[in-house]
Every structure is written in C-alpha cells, then in structure tokens.
C-alpha cells in the first residue's frame, strides 16, 4: 500500500502491527502532482505492481528528462536506481504490470501525440512496441495480463477520449484493437 503524508510517498507493507514503513518519494507537490524519487524531480504518473515474491516494481514519468523510468525493490531490501525504459515528448498515462508467466515488468503508456505504446523487459533489455498510433489514441491506459501472459491494454480514444478501447497482443507480436 502507498500513502501520501508530509509531502512524501510512503511504502507500507506487512502482516503484523506495526507495518513496515519506508519513504520512496519526497517533495510531493499536490498542485502539480509531481514528486521526487532518488533525487529525480518533476515526476508524474507513478504506478506500482508486485511480482510473485511480493516485491514492488515502480514506474513513473520524469517530466524533466522526458523519459519513462522504472525501478524495483530487491530481495535484500534495497531499491535499484531508476532507469529509462523509453523517451516521450510528454505523457498522458502510464500503467505497469508484471507478467504472471515470466514475472517480468511491462509498461503501457500514451504520449502527448496520442499514440499508445507497450514496452516490456525480456530479461536482458527493454523492448518498445507501438500498439495504436491513430490520431487521439492512448489516453488513460491500463495494462493487465491474463494467466497465459497475454497483455491487454484498456484505453480511451477519440477527440475527447470518449471511446473505450481494448488492445490485445497476438503471439506474433501484432496487436488487435477493438471498441
């Protein structure tokens, strides 16, 4: 669970009282929805998921560097240094999910050009795919996997994001989109 308080983003976890608490972001500005993680300022769109060992994986958009960033909680209790997994001139949505088959992270995001992207870690590097690049696509994406590891992305499309869309990835890497 995460919470905000005293301008910080706090990670809380545990099965006993009191729960373990750890600050993972500081300097939260609620008016601009920006944060600071490990010295990186101007952060938006924080998203978190757990792997099969209940370790946190975090993704966010660094508005200063204009990059989608990712880091995770190691089994020894330390955090990795945030790394860039893709660049974007701007971002309007971001969603992180852990593939249940590979236990590896994937991220969907819509950029300010209204394109929808899917990027995933294959165990050695990040791979970026265009899911939908029609005009006014990719708003407010939400990524999930089915039990066989197939990714699905729900997102809004249209001039005012008035159409709910769902994209699913085929085994050959192409994408199906439907309203």
Coordinates of N, CA and C in Angstrom, one line a residue, residues 7-8 26-36 43-44:
X7 N 4.2 15.6 2.5 CA 4.9 15.7 1.3 C 5.8 14.5 0.9
X8 N 5.4 13.3 1.3 CA 6.2 12.1 1.0 C 5.2 11.0 0.5
X26 N 9.7 11.9 -2.1 CA 9.6 13.1 -1.3 C 9.3 14.3 -2.1
X27 N 9.0 15.4 -1.5 CA 8.7 16.6 -2.2 C 7.5 16.6 -3.1
X28 N 6.4 15.9 -2.6 CA 5.2 15.9 -3.4 C 4.6 17.2 -3.5
X29 N 4.3 17.7 -4.6 CA 3.5 18.9 -4.9 C 2.1 18.5 -5.4
X30 N 1.2 18.6 -4.5 CA -0.2 18.2 -4.9 C -0.8 19.0 -5.9
X31 N -0.4 20.3 -6.1 CA -1.0 21.2 -7.1 C -0.5 20.8 -8.5
X32 N 0.7 20.3 -8.6 CA 1.2 19.9 -10.0 C 1.3 18.4 -10.1
X33 N 1.0 17.6 -9.0 CA 1.1 16.2 -9.0 C 2.5 15.7 -9.3
X34 N 3.6 16.4 -8.8 CA 4.9 16.0 -9.1 C 5.6 15.5 -7.8
X35 N 6.6 14.6 -7.9 CA 7.2 14.0 -6.8 C 8.7 14.1 -7.0
X36 N 9.5 13.6 -6.1 CA 10.9 13.4 -6.2 C 11.3 12.0 -5.8
X43 N 8.3 14.4 -11.2 CA 7.8 13.0 -11.5 C 6.3 13.0 -11.5
X44 N 5.7 12.4 -12.5 CA 4.3 12.2 -12.7 C 3.9 10.7 -13.0

